mmCIF file with all atom_site columns, C-alpha atoms in Angstrom:
data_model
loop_
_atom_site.group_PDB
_atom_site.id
_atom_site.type_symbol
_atom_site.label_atom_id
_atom_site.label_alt_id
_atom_site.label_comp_id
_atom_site.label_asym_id
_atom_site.label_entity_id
_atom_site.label_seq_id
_atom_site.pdbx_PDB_ins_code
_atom_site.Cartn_x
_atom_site.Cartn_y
_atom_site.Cartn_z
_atom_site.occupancy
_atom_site.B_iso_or_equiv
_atom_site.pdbx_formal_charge
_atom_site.auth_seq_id
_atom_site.auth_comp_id
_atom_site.auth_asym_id
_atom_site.auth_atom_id
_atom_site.pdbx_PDB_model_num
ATOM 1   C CA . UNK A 1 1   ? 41.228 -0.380  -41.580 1.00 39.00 ? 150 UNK A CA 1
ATOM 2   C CA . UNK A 1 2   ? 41.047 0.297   -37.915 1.00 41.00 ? 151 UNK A CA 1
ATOM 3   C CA . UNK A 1 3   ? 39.014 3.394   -38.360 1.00 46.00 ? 152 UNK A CA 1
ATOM 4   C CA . UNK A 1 4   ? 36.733 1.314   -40.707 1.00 48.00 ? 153 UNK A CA 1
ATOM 5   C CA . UNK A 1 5   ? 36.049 -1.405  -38.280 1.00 44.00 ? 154 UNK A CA 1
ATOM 6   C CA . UNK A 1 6   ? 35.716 0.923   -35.099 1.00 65.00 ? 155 UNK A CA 1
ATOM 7   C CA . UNK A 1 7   ? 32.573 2.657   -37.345 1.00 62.00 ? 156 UNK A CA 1
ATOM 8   C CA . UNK A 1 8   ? 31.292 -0.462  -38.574 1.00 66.00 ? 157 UNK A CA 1
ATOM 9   C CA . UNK A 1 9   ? 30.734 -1.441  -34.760 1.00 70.00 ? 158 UNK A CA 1
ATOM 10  C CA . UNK A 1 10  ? 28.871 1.396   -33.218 1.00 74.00 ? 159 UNK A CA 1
ATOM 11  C CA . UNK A 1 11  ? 25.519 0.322   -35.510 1.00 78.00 ? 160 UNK A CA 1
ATOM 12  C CA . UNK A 1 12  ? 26.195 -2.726  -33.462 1.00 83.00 ? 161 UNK A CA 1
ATOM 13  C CA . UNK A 1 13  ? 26.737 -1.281  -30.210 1.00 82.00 ? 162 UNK A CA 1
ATOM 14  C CA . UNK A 1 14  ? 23.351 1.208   -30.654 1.00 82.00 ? 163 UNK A CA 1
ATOM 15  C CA . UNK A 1 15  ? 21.687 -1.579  -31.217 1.00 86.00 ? 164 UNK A CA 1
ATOM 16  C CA . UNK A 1 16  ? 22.477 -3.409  -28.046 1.00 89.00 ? 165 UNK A CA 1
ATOM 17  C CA . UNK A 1 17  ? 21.772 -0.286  -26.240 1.00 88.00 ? 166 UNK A CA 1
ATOM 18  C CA . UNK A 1 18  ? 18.090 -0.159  -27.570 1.00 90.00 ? 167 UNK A CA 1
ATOM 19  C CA . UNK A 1 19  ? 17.602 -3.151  -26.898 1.00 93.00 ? 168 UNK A CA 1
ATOM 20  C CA . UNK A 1 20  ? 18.938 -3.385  -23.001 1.00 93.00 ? 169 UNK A CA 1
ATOM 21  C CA . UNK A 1 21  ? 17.592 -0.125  -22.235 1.00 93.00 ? 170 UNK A CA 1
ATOM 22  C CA . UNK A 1 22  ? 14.019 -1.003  -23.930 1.00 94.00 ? 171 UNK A CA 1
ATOM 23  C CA . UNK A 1 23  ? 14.242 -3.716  -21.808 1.00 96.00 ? 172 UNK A CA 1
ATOM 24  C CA . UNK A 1 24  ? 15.026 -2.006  -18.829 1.00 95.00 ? 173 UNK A CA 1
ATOM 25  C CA . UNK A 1 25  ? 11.884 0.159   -19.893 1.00 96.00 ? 174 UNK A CA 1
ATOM 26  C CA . UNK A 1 26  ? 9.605  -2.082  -20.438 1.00 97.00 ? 175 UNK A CA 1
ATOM 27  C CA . UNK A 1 27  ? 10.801 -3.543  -16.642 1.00 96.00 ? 176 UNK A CA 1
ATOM 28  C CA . UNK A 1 28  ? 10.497 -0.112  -14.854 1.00 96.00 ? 177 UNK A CA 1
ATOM 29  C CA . UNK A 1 29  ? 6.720  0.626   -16.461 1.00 97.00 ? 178 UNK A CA 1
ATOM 30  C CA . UNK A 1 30  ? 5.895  -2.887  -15.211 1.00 97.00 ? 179 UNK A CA 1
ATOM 31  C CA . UNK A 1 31  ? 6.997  -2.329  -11.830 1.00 96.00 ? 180 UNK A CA 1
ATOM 32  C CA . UNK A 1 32  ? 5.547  0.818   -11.691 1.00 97.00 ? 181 UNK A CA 1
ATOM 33  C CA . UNK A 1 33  ? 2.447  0.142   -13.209 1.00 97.00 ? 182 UNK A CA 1
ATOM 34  C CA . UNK A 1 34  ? 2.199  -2.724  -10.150 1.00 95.00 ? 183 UNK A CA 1
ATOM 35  C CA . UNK A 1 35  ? 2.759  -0.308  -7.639  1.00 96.00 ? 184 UNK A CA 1
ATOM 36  C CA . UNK A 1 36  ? 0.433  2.017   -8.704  1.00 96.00 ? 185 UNK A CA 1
ATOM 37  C CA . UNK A 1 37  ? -2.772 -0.096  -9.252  1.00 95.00 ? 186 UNK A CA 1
ATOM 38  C CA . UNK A 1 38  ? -2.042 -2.025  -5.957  1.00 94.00 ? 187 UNK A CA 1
ATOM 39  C CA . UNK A 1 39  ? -3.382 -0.190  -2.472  1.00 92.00 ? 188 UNK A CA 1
ATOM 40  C CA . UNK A 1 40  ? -2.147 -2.988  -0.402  1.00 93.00 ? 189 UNK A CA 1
ATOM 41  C CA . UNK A 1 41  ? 1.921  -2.393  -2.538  1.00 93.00 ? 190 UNK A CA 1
ATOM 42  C CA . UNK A 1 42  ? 1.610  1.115   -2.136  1.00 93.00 ? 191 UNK A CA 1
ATOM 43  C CA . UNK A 1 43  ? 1.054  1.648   1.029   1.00 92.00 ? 192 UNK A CA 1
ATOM 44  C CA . UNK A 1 44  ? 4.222  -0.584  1.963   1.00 94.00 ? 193 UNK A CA 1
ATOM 45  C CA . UNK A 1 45  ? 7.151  1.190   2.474   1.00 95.00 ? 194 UNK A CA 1
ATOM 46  C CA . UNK A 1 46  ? 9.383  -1.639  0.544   1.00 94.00 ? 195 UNK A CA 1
ATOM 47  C CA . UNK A 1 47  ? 7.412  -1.250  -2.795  1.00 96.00 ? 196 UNK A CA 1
ATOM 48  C CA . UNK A 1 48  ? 7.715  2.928   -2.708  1.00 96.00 ? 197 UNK A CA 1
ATOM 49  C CA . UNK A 1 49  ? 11.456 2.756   -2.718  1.00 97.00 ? 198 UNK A CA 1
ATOM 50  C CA . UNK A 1 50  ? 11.326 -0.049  -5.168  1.00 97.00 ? 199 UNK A CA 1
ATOM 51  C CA . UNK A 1 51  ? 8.767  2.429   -6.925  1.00 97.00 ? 200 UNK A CA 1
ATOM 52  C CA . UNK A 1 52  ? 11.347 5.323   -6.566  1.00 97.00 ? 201 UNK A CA 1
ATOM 53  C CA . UNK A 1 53  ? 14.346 3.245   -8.220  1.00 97.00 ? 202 UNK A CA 1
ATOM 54  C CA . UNK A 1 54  ? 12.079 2.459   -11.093 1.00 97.00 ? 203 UNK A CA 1
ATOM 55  C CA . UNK A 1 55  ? 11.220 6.137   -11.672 1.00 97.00 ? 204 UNK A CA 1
ATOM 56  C CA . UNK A 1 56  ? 14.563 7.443   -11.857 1.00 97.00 ? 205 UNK A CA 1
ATOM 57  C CA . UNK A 1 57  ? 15.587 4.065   -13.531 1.00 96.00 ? 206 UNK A CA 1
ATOM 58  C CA . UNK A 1 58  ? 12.697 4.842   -16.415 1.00 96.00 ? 207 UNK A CA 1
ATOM 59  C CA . UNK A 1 59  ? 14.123 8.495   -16.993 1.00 94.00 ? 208 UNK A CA 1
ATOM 60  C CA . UNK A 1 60  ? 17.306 7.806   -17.107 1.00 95.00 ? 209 UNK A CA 1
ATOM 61  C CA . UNK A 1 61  ? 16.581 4.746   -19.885 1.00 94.00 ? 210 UNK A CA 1
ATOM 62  C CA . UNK A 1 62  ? 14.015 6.421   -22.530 1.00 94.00 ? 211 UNK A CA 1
ATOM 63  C CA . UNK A 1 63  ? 17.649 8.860   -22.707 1.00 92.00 ? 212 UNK A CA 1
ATOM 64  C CA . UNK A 1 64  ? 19.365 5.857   -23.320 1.00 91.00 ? 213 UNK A CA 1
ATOM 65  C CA . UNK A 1 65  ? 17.251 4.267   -25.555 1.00 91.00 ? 214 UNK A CA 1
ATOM 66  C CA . UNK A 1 66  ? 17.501 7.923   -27.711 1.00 89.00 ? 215 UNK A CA 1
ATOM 67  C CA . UNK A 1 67  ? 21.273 7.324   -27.357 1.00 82.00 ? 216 UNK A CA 1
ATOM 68  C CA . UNK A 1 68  ? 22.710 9.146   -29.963 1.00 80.00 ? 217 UNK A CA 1
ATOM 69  C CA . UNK A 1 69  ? 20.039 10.810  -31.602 1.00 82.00 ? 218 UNK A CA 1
ATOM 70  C CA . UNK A 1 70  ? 19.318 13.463  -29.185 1.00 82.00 ? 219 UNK A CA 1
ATOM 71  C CA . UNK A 1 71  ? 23.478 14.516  -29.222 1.00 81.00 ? 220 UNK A CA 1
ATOM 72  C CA . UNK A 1 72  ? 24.792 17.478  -30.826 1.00 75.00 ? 221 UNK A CA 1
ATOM 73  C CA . UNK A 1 73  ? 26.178 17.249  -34.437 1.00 71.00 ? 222 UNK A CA 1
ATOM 74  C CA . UNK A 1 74  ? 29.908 17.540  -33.732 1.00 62.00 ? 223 UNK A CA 1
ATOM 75  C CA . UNK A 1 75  ? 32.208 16.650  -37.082 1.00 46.00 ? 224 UNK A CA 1
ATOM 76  C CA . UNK A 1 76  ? 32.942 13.591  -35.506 1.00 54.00 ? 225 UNK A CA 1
ATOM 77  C CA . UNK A 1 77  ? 30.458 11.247  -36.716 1.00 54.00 ? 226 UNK A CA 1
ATOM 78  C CA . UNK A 1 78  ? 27.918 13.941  -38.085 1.00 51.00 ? 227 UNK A CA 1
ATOM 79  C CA . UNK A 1 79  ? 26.392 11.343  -39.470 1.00 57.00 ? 228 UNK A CA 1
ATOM 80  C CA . UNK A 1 80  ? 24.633 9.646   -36.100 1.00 59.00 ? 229 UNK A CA 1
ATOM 81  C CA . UNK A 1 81  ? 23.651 12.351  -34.341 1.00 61.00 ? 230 UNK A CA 1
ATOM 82  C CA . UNK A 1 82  ? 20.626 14.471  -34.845 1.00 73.00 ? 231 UNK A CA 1
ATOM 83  C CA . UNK A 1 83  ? 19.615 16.275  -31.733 1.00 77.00 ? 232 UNK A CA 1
ATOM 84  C CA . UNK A 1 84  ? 19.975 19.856  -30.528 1.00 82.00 ? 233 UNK A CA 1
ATOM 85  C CA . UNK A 1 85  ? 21.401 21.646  -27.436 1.00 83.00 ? 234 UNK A CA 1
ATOM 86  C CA . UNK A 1 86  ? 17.916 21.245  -26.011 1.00 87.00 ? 235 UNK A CA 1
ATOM 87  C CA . UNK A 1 87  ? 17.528 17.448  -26.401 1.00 89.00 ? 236 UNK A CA 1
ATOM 88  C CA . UNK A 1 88  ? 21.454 17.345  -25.484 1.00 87.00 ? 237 UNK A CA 1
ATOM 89  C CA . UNK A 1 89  ? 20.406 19.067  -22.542 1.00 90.00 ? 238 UNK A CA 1
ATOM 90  C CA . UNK A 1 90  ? 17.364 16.789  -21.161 1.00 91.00 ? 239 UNK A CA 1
ATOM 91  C CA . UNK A 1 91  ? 19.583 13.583  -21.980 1.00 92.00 ? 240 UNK A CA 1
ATOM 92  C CA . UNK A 1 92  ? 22.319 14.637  -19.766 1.00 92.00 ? 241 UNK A CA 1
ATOM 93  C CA . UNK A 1 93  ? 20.056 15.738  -16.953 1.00 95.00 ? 242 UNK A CA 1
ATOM 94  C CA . UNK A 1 94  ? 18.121 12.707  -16.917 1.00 95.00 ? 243 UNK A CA 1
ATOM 95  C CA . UNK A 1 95  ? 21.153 10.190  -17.238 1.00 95.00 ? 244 UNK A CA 1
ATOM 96  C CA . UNK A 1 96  ? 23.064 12.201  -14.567 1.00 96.00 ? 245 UNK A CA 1
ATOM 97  C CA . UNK A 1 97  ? 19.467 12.491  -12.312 1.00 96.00 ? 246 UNK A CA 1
ATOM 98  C CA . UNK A 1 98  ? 19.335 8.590   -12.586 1.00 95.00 ? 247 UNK A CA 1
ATOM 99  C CA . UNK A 1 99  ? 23.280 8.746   -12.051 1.00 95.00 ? 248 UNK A CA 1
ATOM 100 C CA . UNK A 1 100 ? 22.860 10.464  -8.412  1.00 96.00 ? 249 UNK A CA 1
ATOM 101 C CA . UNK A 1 101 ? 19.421 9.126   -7.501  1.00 97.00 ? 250 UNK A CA 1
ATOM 102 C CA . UNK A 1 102 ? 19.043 5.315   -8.335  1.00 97.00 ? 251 UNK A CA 1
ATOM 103 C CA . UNK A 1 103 ? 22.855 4.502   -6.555  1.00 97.00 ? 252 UNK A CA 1
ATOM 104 C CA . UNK A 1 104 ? 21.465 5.880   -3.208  1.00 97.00 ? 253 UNK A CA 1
ATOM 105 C CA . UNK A 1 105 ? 17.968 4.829   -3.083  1.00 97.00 ? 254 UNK A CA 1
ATOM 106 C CA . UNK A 1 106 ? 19.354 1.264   -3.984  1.00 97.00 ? 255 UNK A CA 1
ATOM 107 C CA . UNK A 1 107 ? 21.385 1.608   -0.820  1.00 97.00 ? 256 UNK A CA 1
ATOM 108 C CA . UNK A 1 108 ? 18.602 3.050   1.056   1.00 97.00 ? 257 UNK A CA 1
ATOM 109 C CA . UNK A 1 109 ? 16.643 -0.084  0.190   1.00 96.00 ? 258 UNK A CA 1
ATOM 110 C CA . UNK A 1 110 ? 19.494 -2.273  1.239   1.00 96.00 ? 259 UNK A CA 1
ATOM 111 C CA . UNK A 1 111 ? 19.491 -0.269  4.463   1.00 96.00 ? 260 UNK A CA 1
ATOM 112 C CA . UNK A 1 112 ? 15.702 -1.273  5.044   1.00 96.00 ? 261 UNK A CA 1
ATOM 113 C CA . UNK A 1 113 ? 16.647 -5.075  4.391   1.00 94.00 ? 262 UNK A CA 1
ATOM 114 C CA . UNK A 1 114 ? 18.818 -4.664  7.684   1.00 95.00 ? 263 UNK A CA 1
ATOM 115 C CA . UNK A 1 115 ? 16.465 -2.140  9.712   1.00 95.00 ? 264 UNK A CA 1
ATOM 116 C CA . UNK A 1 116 ? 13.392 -4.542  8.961   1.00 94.00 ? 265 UNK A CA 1
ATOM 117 C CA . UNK A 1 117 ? 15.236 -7.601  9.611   1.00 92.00 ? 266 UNK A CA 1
ATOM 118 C CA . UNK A 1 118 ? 18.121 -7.326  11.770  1.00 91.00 ? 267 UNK A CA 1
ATOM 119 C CA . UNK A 1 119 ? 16.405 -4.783  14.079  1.00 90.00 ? 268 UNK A CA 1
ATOM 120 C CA . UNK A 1 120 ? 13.109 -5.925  13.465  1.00 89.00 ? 269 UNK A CA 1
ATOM 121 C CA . UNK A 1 121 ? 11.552 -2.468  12.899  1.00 92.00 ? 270 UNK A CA 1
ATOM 122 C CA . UNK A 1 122 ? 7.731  -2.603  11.793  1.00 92.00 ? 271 UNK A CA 1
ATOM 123 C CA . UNK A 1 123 ? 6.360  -0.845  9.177   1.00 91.00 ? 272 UNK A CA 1
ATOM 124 C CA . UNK A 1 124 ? 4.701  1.605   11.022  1.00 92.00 ? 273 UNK A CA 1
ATOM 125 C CA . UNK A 1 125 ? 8.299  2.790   12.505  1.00 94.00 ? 274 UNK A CA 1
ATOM 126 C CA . UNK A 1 126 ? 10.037 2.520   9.295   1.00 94.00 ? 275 UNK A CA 1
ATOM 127 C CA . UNK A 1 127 ? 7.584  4.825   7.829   1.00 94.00 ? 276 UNK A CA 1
ATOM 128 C CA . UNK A 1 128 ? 8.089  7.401   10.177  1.00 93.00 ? 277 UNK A CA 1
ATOM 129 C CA . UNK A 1 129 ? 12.247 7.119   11.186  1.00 94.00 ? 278 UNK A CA 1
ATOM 130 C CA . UNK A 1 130 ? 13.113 5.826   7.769   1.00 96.00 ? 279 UNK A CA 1
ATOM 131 C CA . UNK A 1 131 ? 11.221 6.262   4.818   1.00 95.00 ? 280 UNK A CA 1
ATOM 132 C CA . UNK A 1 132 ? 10.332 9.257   4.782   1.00 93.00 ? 281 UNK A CA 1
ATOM 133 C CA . UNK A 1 133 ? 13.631 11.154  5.573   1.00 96.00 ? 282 UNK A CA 1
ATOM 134 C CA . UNK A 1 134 ? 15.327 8.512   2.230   1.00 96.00 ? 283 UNK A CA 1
ATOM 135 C CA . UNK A 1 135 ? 12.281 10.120  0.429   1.00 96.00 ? 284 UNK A CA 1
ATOM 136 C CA . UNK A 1 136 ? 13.250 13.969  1.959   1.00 96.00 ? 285 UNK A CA 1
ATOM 137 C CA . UNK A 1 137 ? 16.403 13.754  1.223   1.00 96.00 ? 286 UNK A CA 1
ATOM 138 C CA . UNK A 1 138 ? 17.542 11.674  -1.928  1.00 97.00 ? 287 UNK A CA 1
ATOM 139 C CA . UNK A 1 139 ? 14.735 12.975  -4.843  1.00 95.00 ? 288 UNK A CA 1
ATOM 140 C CA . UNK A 1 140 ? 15.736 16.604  -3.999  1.00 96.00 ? 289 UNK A CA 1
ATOM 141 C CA . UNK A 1 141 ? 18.975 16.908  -3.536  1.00 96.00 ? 290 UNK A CA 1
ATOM 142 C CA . UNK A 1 142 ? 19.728 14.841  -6.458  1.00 96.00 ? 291 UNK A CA 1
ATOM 143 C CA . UNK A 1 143 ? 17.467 17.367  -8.518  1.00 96.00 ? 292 UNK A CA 1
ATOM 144 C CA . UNK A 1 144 ? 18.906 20.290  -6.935  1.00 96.00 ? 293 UNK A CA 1
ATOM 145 C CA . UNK A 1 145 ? 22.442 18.604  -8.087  1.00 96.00 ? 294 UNK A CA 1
ATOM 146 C CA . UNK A 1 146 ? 21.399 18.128  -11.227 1.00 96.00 ? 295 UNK A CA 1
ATOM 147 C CA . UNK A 1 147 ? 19.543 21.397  -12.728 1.00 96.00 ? 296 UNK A CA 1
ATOM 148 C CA . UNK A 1 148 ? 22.907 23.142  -11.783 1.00 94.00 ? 297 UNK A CA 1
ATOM 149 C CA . UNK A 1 149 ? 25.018 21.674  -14.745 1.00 92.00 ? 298 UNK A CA 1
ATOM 150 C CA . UNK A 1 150 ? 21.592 22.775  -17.108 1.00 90.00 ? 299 UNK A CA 1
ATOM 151 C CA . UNK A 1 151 ? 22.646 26.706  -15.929 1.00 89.00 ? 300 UNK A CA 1
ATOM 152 C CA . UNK A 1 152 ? 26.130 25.724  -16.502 1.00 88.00 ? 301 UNK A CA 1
ATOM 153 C CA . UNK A 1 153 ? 26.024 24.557  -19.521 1.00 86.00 ? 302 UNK A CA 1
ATOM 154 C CA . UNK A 1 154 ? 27.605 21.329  -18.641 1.00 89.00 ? 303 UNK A CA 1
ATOM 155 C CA . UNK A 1 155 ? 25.780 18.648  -20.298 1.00 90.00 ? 304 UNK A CA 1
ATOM 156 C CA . UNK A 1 156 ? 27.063 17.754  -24.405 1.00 84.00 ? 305 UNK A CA 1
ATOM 157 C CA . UNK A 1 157 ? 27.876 14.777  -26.014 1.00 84.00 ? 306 UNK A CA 1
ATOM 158 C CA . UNK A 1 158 ? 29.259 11.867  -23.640 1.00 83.00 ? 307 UNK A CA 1
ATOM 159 C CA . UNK A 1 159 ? 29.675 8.101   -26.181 1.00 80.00 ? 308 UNK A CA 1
ATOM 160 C CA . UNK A 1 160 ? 26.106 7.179   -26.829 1.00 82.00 ? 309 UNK A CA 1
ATOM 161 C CA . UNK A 1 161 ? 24.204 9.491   -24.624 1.00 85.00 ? 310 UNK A CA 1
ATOM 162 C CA . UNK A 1 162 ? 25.173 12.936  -22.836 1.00 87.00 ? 311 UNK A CA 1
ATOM 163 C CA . UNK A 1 163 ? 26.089 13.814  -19.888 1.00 89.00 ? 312 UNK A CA 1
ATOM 164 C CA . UNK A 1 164 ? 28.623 16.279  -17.523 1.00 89.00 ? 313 UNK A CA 1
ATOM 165 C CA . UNK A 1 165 ? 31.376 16.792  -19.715 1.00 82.00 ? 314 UNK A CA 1
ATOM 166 C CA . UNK A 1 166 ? 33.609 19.729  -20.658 1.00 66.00 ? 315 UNK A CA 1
ATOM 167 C CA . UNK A 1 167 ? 32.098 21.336  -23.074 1.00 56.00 ? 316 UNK A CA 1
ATOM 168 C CA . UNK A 1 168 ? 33.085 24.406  -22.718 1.00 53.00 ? 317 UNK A CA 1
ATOM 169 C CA . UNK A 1 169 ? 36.648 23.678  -21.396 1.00 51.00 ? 318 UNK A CA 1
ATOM 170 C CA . UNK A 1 170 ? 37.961 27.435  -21.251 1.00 54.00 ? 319 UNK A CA 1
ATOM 171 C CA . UNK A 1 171 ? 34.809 27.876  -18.686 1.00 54.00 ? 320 UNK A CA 1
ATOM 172 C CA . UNK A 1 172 ? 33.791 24.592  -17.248 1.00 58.00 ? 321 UNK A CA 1
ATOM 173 C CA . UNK A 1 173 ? 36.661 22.290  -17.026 1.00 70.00 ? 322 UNK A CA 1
ATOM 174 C CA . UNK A 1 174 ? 36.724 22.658  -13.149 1.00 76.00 ? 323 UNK A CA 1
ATOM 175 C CA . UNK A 1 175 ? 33.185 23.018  -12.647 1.00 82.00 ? 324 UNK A CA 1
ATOM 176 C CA . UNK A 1 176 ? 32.090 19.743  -14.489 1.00 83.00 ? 325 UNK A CA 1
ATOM 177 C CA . UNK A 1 177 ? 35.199 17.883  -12.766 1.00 85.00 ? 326 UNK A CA 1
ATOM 178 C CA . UNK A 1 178 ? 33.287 18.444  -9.778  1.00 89.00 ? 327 UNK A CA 1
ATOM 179 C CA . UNK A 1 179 ? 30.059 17.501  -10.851 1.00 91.00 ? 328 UNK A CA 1
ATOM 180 C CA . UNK A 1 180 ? 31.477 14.108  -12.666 1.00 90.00 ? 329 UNK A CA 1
ATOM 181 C CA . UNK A 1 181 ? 32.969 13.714  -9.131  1.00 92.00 ? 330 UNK A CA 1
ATOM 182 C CA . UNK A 1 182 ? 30.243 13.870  -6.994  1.00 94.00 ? 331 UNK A CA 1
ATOM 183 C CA . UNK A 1 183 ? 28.526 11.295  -9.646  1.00 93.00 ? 332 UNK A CA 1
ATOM 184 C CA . UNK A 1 184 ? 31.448 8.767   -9.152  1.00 94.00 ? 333 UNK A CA 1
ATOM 185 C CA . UNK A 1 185 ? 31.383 9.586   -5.034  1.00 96.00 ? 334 UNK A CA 1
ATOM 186 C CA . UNK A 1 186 ? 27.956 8.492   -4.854  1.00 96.00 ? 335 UNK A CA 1
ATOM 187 C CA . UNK A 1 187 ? 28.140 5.564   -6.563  1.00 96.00 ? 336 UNK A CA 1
ATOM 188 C CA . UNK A 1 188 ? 31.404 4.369   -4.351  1.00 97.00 ? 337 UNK A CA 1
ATOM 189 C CA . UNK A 1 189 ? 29.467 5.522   -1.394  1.00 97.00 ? 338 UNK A CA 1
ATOM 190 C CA . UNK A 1 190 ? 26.284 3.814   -1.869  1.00 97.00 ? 339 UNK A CA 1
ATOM 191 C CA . UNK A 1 191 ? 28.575 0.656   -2.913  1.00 97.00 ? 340 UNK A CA 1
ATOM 192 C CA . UNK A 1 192 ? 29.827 1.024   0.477   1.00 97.00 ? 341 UNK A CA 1
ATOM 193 C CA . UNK A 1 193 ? 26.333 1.059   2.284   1.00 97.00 ? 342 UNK A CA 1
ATOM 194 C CA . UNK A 1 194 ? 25.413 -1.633  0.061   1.00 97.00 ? 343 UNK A CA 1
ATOM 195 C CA . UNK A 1 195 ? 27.808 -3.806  1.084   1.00 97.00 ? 344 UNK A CA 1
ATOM 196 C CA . UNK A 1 196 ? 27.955 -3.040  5.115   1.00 96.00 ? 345 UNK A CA 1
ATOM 197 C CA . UNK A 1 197 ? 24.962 -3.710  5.424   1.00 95.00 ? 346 UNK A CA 1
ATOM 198 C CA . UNK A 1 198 ? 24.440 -7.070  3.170   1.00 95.00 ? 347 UNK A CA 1
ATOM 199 C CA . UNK A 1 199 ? 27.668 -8.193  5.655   1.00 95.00 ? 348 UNK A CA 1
ATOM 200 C CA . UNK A 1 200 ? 25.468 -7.619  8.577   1.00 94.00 ? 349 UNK A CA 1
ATOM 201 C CA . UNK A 1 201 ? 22.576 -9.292  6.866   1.00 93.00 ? 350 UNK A CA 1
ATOM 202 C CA . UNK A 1 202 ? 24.584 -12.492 6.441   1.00 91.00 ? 351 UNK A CA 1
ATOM 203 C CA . UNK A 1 203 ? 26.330 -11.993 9.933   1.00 91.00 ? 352 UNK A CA 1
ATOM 204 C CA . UNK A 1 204 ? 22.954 -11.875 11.501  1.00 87.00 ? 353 UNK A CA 1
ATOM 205 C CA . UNK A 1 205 ? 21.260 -14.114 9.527   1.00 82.00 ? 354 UNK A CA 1
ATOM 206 C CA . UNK A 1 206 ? 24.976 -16.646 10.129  1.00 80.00 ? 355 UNK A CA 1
ATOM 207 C CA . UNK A 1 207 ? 24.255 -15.504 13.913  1.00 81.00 ? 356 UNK A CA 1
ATOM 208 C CA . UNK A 1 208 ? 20.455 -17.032 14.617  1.00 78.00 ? 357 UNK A CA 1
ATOM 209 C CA . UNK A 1 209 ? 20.974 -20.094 12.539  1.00 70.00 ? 358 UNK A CA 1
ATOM 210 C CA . UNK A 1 210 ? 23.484 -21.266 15.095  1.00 63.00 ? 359 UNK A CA 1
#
């Protein structure tokens, strides 16, 4: 009976997914549709990272929305999925691209809240000392990051979607530890620079209201 009901819920749980991540779509293409048609939006350096989250955030969710249709067939479940290696493959890429990238440009936005208000740095100057280093460094390195586990042969069937798992355990069991490490260490550290610097946000913002 348990088995029964557990299967009887996942039509349910699919269903919020496409629904949350269509959302979430239908959000990012907004946002990014804004940016793009707006000179004045573009050329601020607050609506390019904004742009940036909504890219990664847009690739990550059409992989989401797929959910389990672009998994493996496994004999668990046969029944749901009806993807490939290949569409395996993209899915885990893009969920663990969005998985390294959206975490730290969401803190590098944070970090502009505090360099643009606290320290009062003009656009100009954010441009230059700022922006475009977040831009240098967080896109590529992410994408370097994440086109290794595609050699590897990292990425299968994860829940709903895919992503680093081991898949190959004899082979990979160490190697995709590390990888589903370095996913969870960026999201703790960008947690981290999230929250330091919202603290110093209030602190100054508690500091010239007195």
């Amino acid at each position: 009976m348990g088995a029964e009901l557990q299967a009887a819920d996942w039509p349910i749980i699919f269903f919020i997914l496409r629904v949350t991540s269509g959302l979430s779509i239908f959000g990012s293409i907004w946002v990014i549709t804004e940016i793009l048609l707006d000179k004045r939006k573009r050329s601020m350096c607050y609506h390019r990272l904004i742009f940036a989250i909504s890219f990664f955030n847009l690739l990550a969710d059409i992989w989401f929305y797929v959910g389990e249709r672009a998994q493996i067939p496994t004999y668990e479940r046969r029944d749901w999925k009806h993807g490939n290696v290949t569409t395996c493959r993209f899915s885990g890429f893009s969920v663990y691209l969005g998985t390294l990238a959206i975490p730290w440009y969401n803190a590098a936005l944070t970090m502009y809240y505090y360099i643009a208000v606290c320290r009062g740095w003009e656009e100009d100057k954010l441009r230059r000392n700022f922006e475009r280093y977040v831009h240098l460094t967080i896109g590529p390195i992410s994408l370097i990051v994440a086109i290794v586990p595609l050699f590897l042969d990292l990425y299968g069937v994860f829940y709903t979607y895919c992503f680093v798992v081991q898949y190959h355990a004899e082979k990979s069991f160490l190697m995709s530890d590390i990888f589903e490490f370095l996913a969870l260490l960026t999201l703790f550290l960008s947690a981290c620079i999230v929250a330091i610097c919202m603290i110093l946000l209030v602190s100054f913002r508690y500091s010239i209201s007195i």
